[in-house]
Tab-separated table of C-alpha atoms in Angstrom:
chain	number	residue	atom	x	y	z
A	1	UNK	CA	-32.381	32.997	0.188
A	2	UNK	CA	-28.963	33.282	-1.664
A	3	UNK	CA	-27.373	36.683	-2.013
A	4	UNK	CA	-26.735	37.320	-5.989
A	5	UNK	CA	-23.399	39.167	-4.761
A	6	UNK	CA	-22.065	36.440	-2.378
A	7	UNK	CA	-22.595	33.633	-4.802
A	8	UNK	CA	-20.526	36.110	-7.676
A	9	UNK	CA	-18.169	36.505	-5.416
A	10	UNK	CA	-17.548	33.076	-4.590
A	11	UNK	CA	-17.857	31.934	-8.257
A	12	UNK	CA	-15.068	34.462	-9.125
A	13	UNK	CA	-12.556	33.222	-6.125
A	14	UNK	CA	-13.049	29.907	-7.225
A	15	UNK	CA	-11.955	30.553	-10.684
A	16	UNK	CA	-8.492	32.230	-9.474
A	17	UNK	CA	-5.769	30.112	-10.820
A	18	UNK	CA	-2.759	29.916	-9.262
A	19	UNK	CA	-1.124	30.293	-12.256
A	20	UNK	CA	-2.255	33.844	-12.598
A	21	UNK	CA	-1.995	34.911	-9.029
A	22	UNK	CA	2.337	34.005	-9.437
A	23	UNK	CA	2.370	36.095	-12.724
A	24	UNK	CA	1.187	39.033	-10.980
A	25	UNK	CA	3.646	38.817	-8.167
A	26	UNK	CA	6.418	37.244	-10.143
A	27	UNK	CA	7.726	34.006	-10.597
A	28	UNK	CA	11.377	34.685	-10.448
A	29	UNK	CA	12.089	35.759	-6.839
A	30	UNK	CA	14.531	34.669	-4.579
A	31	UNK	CA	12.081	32.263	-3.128
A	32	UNK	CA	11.854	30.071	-6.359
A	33	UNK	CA	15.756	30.416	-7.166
A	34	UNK	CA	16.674	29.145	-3.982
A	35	UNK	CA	14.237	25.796	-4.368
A	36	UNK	CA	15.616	25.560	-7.756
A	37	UNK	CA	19.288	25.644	-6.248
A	38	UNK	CA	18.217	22.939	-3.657
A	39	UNK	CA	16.384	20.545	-6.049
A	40	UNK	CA	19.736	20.679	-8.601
A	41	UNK	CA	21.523	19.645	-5.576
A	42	UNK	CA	19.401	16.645	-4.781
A	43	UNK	CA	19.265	15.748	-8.525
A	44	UNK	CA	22.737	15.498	-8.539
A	45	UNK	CA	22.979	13.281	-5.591
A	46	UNK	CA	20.316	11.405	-6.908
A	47	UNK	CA	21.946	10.967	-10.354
A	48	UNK	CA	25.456	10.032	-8.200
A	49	UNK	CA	22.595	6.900	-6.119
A	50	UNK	CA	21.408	5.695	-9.212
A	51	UNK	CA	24.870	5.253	-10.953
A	52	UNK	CA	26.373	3.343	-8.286
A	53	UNK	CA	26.092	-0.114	-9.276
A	54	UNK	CA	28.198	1.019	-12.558
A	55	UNK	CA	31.196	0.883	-9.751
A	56	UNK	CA	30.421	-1.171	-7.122
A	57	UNK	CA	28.693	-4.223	-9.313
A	58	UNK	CA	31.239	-3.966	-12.805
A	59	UNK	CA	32.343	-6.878	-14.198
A	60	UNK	CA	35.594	-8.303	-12.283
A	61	UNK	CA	38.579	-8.827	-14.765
A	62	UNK	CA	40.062	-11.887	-15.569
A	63	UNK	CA	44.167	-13.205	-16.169
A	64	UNK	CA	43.701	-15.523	-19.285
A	65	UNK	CA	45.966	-18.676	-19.867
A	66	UNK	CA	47.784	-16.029	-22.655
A	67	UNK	CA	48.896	-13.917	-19.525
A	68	UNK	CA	46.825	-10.568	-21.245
A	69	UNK	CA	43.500	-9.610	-19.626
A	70	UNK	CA	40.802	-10.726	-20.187
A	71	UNK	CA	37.401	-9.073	-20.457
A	72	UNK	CA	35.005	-11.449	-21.469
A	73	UNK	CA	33.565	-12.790	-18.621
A	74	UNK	CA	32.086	-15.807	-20.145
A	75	UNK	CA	34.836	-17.222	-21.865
A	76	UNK	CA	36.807	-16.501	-18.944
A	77	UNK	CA	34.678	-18.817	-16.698
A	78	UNK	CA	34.436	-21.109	-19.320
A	79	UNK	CA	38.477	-21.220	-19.339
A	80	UNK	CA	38.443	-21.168	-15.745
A	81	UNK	CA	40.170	-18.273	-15.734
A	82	UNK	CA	41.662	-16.634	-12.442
A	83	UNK	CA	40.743	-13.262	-11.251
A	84	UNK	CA	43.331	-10.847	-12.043
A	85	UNK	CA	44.616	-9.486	-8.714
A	86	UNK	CA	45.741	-5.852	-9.453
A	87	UNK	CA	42.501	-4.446	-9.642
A	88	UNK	CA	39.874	-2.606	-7.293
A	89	UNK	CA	38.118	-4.698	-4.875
A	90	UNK	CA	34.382	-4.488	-5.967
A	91	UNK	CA	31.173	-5.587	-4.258
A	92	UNK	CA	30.996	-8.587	-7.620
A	93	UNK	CA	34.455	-9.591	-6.441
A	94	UNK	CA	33.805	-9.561	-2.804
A	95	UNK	CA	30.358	-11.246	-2.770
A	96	UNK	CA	31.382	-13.865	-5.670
A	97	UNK	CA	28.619	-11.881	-8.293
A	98	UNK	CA	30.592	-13.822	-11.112
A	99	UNK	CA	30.632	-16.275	-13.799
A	100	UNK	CA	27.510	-19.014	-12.220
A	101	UNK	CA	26.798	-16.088	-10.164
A	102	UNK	CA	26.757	-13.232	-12.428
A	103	UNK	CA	22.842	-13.598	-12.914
A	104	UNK	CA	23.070	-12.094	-9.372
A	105	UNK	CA	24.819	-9.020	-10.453
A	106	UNK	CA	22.150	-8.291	-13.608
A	107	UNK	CA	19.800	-8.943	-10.577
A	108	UNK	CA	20.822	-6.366	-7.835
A	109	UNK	CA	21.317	-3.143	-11.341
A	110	UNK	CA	17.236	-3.271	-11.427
A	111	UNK	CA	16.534	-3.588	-7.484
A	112	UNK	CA	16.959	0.496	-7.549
A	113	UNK	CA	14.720	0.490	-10.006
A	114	UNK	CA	12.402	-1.992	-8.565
A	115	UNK	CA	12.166	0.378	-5.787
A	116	UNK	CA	11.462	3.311	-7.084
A	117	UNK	CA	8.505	1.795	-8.935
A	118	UNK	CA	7.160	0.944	-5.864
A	119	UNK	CA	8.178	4.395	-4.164
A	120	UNK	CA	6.510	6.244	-6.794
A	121	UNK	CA	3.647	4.478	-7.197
A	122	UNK	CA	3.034	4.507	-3.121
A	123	UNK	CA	4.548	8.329	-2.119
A	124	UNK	CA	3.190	10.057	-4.794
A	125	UNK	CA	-0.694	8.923	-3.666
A	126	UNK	CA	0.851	9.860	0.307
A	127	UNK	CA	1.949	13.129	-0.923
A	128	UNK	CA	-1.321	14.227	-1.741
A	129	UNK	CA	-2.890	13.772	1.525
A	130	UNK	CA	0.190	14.192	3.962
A	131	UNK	CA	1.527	17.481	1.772
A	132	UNK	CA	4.577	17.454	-0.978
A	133	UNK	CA	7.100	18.836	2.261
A	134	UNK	CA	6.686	16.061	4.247
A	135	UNK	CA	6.755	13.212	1.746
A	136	UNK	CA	10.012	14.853	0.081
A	137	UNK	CA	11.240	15.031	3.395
A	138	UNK	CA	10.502	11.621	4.341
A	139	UNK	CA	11.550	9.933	0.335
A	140	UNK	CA	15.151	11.596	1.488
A	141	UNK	CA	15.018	9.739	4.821
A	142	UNK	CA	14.534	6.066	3.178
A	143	UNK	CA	17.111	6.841	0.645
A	144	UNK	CA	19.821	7.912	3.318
A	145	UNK	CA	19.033	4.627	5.260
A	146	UNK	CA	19.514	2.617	1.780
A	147	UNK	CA	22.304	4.148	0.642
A	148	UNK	CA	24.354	3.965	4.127
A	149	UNK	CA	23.165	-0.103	4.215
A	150	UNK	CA	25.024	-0.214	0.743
A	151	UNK	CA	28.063	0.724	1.938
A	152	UNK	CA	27.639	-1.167	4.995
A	153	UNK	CA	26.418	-4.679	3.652
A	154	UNK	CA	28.410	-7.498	4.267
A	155	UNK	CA	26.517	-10.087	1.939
A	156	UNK	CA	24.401	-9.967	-1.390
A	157	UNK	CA	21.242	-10.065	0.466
A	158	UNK	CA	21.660	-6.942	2.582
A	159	UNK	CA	22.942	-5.524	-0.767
A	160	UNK	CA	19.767	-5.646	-2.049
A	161	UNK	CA	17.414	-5.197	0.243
A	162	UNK	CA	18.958	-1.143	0.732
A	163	UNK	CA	19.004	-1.234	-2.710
A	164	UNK	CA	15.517	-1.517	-2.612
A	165	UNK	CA	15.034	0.781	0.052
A	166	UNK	CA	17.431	3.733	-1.618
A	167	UNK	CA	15.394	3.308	-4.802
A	168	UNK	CA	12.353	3.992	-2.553
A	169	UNK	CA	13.526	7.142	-1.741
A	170	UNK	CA	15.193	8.744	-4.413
A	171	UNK	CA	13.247	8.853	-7.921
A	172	UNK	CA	9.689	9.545	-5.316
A	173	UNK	CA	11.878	12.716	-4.383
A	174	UNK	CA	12.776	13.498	-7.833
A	175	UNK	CA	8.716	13.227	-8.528
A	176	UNK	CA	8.172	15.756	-5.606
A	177	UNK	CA	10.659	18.057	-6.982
A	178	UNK	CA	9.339	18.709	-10.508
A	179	UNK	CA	5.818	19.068	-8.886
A	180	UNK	CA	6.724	21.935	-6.228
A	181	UNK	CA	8.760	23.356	-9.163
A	182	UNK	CA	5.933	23.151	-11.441
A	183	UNK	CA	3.419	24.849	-8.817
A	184	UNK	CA	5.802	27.397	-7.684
A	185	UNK	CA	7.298	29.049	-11.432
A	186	UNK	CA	4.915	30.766	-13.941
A	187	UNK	CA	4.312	29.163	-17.050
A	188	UNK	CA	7.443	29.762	-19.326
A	189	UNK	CA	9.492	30.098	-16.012
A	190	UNK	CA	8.438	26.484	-15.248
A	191	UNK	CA	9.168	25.046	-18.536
A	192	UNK	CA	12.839	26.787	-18.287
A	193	UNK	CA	13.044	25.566	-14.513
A	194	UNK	CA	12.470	21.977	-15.830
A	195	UNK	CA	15.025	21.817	-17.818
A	196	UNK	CA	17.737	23.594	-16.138
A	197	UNK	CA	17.068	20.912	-13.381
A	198	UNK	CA	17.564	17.918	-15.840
A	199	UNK	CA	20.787	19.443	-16.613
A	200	UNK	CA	22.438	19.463	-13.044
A	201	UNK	CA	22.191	15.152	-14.496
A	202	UNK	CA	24.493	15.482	-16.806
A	203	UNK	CA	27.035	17.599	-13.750
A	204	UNK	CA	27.315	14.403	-12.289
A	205	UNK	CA	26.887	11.436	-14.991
A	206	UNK	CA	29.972	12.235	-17.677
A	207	UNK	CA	31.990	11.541	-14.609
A	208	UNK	CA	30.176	8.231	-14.043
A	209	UNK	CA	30.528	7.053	-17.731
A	210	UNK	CA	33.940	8.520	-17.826
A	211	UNK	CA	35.679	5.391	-15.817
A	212	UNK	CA	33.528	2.696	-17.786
A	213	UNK	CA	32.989	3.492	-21.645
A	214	UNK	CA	35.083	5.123	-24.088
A	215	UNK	CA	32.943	6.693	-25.862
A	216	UNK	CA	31.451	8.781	-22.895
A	217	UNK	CA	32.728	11.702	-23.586
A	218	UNK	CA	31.335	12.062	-26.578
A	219	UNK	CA	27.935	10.815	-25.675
A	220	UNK	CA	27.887	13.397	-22.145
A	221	UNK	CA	28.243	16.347	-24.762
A	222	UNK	CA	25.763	15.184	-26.547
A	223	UNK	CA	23.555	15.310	-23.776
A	224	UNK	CA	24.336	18.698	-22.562
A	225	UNK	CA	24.100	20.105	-25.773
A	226	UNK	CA	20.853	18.454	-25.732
A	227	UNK	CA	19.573	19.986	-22.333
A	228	UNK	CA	21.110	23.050	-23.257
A	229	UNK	CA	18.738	23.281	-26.410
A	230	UNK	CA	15.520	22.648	-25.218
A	231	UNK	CA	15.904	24.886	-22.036
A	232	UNK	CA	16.085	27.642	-25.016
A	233	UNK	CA	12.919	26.387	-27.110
A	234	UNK	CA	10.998	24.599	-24.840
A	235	UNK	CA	8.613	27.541	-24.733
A	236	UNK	CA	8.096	27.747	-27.934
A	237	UNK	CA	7.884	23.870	-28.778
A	238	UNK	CA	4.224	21.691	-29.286
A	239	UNK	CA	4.232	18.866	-26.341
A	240	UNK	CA	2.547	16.296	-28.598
A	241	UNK	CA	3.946	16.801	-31.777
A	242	UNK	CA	7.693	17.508	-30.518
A	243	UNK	CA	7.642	14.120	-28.442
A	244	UNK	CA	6.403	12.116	-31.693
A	245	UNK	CA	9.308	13.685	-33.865
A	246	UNK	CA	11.954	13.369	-31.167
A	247	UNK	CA	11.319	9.765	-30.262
A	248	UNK	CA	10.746	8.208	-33.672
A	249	UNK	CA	14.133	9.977	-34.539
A	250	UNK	CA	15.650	8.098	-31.729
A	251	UNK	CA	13.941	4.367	-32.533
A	252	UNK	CA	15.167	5.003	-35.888
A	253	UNK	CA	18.874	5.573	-34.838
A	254	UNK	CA	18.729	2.903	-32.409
A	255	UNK	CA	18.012	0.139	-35.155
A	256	UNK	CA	20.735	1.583	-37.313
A	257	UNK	CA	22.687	0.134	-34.967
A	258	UNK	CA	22.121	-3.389	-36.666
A	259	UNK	CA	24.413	-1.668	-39.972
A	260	UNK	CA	27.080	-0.115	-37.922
A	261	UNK	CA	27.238	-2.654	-35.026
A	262	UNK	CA	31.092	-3.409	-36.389
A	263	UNK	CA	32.251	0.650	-36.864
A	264	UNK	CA	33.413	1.796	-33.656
A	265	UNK	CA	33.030	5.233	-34.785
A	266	UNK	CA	29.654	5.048	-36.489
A	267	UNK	CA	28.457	3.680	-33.376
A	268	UNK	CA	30.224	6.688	-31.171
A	269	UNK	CA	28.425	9.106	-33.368
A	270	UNK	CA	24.932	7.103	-33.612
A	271	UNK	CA	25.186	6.866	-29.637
A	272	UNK	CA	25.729	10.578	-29.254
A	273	UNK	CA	23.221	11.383	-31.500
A	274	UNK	CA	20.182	8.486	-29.675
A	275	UNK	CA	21.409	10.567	-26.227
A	276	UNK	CA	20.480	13.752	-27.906
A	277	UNK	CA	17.410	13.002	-29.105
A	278	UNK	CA	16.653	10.712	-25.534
A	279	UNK	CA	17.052	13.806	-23.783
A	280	UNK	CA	15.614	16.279	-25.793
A	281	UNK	CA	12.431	13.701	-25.470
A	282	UNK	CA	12.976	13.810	-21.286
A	283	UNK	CA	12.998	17.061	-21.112
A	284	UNK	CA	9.421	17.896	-22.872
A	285	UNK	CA	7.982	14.828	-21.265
A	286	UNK	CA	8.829	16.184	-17.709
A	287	UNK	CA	7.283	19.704	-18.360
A	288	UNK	CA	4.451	17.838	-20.858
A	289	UNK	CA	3.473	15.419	-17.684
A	290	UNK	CA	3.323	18.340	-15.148
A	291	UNK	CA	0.926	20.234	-17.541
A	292	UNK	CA	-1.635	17.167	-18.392
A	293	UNK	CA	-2.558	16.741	-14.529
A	294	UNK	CA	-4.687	19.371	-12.260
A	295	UNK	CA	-3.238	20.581	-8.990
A	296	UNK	CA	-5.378	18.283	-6.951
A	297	UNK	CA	-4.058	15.219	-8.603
A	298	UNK	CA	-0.814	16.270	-9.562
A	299	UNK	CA	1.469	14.697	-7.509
A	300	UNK	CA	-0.531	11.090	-7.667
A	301	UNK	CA	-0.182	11.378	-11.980
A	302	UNK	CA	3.858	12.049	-12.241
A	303	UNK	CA	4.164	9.457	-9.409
A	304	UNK	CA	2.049	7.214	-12.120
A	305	UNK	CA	3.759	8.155	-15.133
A	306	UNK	CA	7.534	7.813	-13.533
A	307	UNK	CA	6.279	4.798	-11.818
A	308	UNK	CA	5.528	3.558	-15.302
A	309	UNK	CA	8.500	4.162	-17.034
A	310	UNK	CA	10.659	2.685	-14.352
A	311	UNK	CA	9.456	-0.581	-15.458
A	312	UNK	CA	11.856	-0.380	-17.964
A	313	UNK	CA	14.687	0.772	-15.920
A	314	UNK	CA	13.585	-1.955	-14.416
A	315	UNK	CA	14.210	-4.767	-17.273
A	316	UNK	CA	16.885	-2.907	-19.330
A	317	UNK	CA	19.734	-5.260	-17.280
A	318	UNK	CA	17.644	-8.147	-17.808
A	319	UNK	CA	16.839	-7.307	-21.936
A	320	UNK	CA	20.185	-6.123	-22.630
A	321	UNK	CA	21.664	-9.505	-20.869
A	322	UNK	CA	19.281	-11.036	-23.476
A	323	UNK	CA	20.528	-9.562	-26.095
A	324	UNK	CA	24.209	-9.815	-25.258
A	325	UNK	CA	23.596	-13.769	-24.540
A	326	UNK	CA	22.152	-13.843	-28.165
A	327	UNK	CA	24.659	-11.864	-29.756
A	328	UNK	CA	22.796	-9.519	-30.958
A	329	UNK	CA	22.878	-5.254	-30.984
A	330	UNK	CA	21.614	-3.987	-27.553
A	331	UNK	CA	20.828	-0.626	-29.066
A	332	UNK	CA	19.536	-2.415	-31.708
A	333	UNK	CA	17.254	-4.779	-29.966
A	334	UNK	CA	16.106	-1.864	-27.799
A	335	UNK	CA	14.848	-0.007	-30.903
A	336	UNK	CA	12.713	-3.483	-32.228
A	337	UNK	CA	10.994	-3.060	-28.390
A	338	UNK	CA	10.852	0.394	-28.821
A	339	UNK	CA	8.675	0.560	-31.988
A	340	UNK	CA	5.045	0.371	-30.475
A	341	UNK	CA	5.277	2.763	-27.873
A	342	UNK	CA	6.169	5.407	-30.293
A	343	UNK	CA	1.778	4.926	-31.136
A	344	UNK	CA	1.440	5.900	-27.299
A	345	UNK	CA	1.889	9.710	-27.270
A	346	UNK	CA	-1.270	9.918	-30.107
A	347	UNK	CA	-3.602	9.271	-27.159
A	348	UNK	CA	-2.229	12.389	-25.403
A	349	UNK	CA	-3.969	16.277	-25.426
A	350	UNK	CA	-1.634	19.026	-26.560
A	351	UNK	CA	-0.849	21.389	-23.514
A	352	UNK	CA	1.571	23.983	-24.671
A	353	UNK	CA	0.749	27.978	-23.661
A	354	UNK	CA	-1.936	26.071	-21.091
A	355	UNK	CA	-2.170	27.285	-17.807
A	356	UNK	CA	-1.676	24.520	-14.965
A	357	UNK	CA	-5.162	23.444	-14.019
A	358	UNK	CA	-6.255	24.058	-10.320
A	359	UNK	CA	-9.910	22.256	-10.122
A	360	UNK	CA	-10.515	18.513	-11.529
A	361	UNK	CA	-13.180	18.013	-14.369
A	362	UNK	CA	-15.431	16.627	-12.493
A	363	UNK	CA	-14.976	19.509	-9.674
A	364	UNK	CA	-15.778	21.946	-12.774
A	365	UNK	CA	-18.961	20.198	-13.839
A	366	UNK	CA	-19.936	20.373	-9.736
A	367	UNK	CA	-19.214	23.777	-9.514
A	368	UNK	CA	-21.259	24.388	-12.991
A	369	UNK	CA	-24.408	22.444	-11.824
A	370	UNK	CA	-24.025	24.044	-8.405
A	371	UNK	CA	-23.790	27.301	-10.138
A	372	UNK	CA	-26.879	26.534	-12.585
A	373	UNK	CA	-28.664	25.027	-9.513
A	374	UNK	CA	-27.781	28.576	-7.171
A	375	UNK	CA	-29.385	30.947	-10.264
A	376	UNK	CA	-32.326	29.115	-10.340
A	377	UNK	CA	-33.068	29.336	-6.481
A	378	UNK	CA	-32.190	32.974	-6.829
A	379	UNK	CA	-34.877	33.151	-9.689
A	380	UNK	CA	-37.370	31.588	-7.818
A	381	UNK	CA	-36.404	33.457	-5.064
A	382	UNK	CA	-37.110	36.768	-6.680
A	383	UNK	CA	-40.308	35.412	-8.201
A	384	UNK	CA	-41.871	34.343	-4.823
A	385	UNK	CA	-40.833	37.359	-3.409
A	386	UNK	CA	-42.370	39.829	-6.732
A	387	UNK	CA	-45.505	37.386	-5.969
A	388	UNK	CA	-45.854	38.661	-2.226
A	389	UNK	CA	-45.169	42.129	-3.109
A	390	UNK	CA	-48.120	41.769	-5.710
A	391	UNK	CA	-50.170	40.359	-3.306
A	392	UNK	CA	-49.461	42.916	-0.446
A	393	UNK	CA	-50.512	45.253	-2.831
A	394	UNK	CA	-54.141	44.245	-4.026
């Protein structure tokens, strides 16, 4: 027979949350400051991975028949232009990734990418049986191994193949990190976490841009000042409804690139002002994800979701090649592509001032039938048992 005590007991240990056991120790101890140090770190290393090919694959410059240089890499190879010699020796220049070769070039900017679809999709289901440690662990091995056959490839084809295996290792790791930061902060001291993380990007990138547009500047402010802001109201801010808001604004200002596509400043200030709202949008949707999966399956669904939107990291080289071949806004173009998937976030649950959930649905409805199935027992129990005492007695 069941013991009424031991089953309440049970049922009440299995309805601890996690959630509530780190509010009543505290969330903000040197134990979660010092992971939060570490994964800025990595972020920032993984930011510096990921914006490599912006040195080591830019377009070569050319010496045109005029004597000035030229930029255009088409008509230059049209022209038969030669290369212009006082410049920095580049993996495009060394492994020919020009003019009938460029394709090559748009090729080996989404390999990373590639990668880390496939890293995502495959560590993130590893994680949850072999433990978030070990896979983090092991997603920073495979990206050390890429990113020291980078440096020493001697052909296109070893290029890419540690391209591949960097991109493996370092957006999986990036997936780890949000989840152990997620699981370790309280609820508000998660959301803050999140963000403060996403800004140790924008440490690193500025510097990136710096040396290849003009407008960077400009833009990495944008972006900071972005972070910056929702690390102050992301508490306070509705997942769903904020997303909607913050990415329509951004499709909108992308296709207004079609009327300023000839006013170099217009398009400084709409390009500041798509970052902006692009990263006020990241931000939410890397606290939003954490919150619509339970603890169980946590790891496995931001694996998924990153996984997902890698795909277009994935084609942006090959889209915005597109659009450049046709003459036509890349912003721009991006914005027409952009349009449907502003419907997606309608299909999503509203999770703001939600705890993180410990037990799966379907674990609940067990543990509810089990429960229903355990008083009933007990009831009988207590009726056979009134019966016999009823009995003893006549």
């Amino acid at each position: 027979m069941n013991d009424p005590l031991i089953t309440q007991n049970t049922q009440k240990s299995e309805a601890i949350n996690l959630q509530h056991l780190l509010k009543q120790v505290g969330d903000k101890n040197k134990y979660q400051l010092i992971i939060l140090i570490i994964f800025i770190f990595q972020w920032m290393v993984s930011v510096s991975v990921l914006f490599g090919p912006l040195f080591f694959l830019n377009e070569p410059k050319f010496l045109c028949q005029d004597g000035k240089i030229c930029e255009n890499e088409k008509l230059a190879c049209e022209e038969n232009a030669p290369l212009l010699q006082d410049q920095k020796i580049t993996m495009s220049i060394s492994f020919n990734l020009y003019c009938d070769r460029s394709i090559l070039r748009t090729i080996s900017s989404s390999i990373t990418f590639f990668g880390s679809i496939v890293g995502n999709l495959l560590f993130s289901f590893m994680a949850e049986r072999l433990g978030r440690r070990f896979m983090m662990i092991f997603s920073w091995g495979f990206c050390t191994v890429g990113v020291i056959g980078i440096n020493l490839s001697i052909n296109f084809t070893m290029l890419a193949i540690f391209q591949f295996i960097s991109g493996c290792g370092i957006i999986p790791s990036n997936s780890l990190n949000l989840v152990i930061l997620g699981e370790q902060y309280g609820n508000k001291s998660r959301q803050k976490a999140t963000t403060a993380l996403l800004m140790s990007c924008f440490i690193i990138s500025p510097q990136k841009g710096n040396s290849v547009y003009a407008n960077a500047t400009i833009v990495a402010v944008g972006e900071f000042l972005a972070y910056l802001l929702s690390n102050q109201l992301i508490t306070y801010l509705p997942r769903k409804q904020f997303t909607i808001i913050c990415m329509a604004l951004s499709n909108l200002l992308c296709l207004l690139s079609f009327v300023f596509a000839d006013i170099e400043l217009a398009m400084t200030i709409n390009s500041a002002l798509i970052r902006i709202f692009n990263c006020l949008t990241f931000s939410i949707l890397h606290v939003y994800i954490q919150e619509l999966y339970p603890t169980p399956v946590r790891s496995m669904g931001v694996g998924l979701q990153m996984g997902i939107g890698l795909i277009g990291s994935f084609l942006a080289p090959y889209i915005l090649s597109l659009f450049k071949y046709l003459n036509m806004s890349q912003l721009g173009g991006v914005g027409l592509i952009f349009i449907p998937f502003n419907f997606a976030n309608i299909l999503y649950q509203e999770t703001k001032d939600q705890i993180l959930e410990d037990v799966l649905e379907e674990e609940k409805q067990y543990l509810y039938e089990n429960q229903n199935q355990n008083m009933q027992t007990i009831v009988q129990d207590q009726d056979q048992d009134e019966n016999e005492r009823n009995s003893n007695i006549l």
